[in-house]
Short mmCIF file of C-alpha atoms in Angstrom, two decimals:
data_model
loop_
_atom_site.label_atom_id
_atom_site.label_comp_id
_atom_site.label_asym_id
_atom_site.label_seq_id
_atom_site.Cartn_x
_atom_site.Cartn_y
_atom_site.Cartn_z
CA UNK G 1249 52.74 -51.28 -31.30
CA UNK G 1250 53.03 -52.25 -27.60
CA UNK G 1251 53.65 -48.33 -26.59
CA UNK G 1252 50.50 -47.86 -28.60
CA UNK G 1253 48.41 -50.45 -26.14
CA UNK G 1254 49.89 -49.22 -23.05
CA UNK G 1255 49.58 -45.38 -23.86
CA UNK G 1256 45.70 -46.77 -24.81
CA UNK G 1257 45.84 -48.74 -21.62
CA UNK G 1258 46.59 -45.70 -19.23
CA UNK G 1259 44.16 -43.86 -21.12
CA UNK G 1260 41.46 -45.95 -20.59
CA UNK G 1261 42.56 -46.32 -16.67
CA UNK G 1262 42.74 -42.89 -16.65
CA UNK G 1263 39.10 -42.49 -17.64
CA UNK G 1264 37.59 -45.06 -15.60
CA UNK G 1265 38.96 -43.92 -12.57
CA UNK G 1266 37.80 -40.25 -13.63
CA UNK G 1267 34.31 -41.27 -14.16
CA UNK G 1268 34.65 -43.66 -10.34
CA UNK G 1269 35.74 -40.01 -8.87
CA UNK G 1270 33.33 -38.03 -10.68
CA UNK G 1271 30.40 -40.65 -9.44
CA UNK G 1272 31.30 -40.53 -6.34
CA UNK G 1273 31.53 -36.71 -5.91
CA UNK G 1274 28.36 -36.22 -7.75
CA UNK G 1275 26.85 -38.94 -5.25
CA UNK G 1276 28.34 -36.97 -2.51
CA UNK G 1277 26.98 -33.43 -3.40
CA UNK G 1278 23.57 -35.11 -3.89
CA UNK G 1279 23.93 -36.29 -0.21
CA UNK G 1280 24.68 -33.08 0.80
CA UNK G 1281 22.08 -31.01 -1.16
CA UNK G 1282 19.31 -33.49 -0.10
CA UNK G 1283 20.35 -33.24 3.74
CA UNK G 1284 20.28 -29.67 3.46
CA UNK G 1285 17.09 -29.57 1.84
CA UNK G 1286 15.82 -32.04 4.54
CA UNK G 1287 17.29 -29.74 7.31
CA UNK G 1288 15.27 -26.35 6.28
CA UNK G 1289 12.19 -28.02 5.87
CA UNK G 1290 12.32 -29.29 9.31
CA UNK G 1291 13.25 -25.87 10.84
CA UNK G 1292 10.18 -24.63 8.21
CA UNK G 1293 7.65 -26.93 9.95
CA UNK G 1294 8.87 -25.93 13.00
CA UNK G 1295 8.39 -22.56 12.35
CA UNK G 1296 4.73 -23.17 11.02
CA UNK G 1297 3.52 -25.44 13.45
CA UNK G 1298 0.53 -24.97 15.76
CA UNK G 1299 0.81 -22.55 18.20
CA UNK G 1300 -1.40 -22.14 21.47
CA UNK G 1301 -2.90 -17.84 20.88
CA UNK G 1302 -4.43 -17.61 24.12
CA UNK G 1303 -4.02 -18.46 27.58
CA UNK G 1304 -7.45 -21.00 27.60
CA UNK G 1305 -4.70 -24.01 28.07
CA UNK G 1306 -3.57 -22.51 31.03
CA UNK G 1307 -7.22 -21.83 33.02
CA UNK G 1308 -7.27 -25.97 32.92
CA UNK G 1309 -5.17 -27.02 35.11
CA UNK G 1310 -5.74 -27.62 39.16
CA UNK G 1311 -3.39 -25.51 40.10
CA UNK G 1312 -4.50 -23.79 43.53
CA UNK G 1313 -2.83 -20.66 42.59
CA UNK G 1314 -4.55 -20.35 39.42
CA UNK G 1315 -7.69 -20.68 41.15
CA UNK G 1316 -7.26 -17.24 42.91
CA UNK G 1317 -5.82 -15.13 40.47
CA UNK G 1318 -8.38 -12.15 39.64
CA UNK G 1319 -9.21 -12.04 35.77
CA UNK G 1320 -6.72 -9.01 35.02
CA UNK G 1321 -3.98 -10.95 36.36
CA UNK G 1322 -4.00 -13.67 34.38
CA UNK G 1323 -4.90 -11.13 31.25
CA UNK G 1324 -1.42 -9.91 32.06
CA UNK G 1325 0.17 -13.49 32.41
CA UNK G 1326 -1.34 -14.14 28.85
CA UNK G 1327 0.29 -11.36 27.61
CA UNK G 1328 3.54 -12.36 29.28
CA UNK G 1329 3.52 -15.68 27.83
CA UNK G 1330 2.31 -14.41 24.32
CA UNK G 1331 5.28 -11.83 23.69
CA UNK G 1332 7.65 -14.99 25.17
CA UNK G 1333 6.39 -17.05 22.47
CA UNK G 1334 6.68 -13.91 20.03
CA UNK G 1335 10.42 -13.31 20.95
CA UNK G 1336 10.71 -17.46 20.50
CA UNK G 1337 9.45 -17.14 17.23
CA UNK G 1338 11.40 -14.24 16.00
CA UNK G 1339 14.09 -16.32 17.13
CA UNK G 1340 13.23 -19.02 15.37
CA UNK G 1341 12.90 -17.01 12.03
CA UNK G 1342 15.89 -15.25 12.00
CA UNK G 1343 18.05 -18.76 12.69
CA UNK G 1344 15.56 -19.83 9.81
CA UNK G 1345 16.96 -16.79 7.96
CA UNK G 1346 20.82 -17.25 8.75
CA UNK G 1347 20.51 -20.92 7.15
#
């Protein structure tokens, strides 16, 4: 009868510390899955988030220099800027993408 209680006995250890391990991974992937869920939508609102579509921001400011630019030249500085901010955001997307 006593190889009967411990063979009962190392059962029962055996399934406690199963269930401890299978807790504690299923605690861990949760972690992980909620992190990475967490991550994306961060890099999602990122990609999403206001963006300035024209150069008004830029006629604002004191600056001297912009003060004497003609009108065509700082047509072509908004267009510089705007395919910068393109080429950021394609950037953006595709590291979006690759995660």
């Amino acid at each position: 009868m006593s190889q009967y209680r411990e063979g009962s006995t190392s059962s029962l250890t055996s399934l406690v510390t199963g269930a401890i391990l299978g807790a504690a991974g299923l605690a861990w992937w949760l972690f992980s899955e909620a992190e990475r869920r967490q991550k994306t939508r961060k890099q999602r609102a990122m990609l999403y988030a206001p963006r300035m579509q024209d150069g008004s921001e830029a006629l604002e400011t004191s600056s001297p220099k912009l003060k004497t630019e003609t009108s065509e030249q700082l047509e072509e500085r908004v267009e510089q800027l705007n395919a910068a901010i393109a080429d950021v955001r394609k950037q953006l997307e595709d590291l979006g993408a690759r995660n």
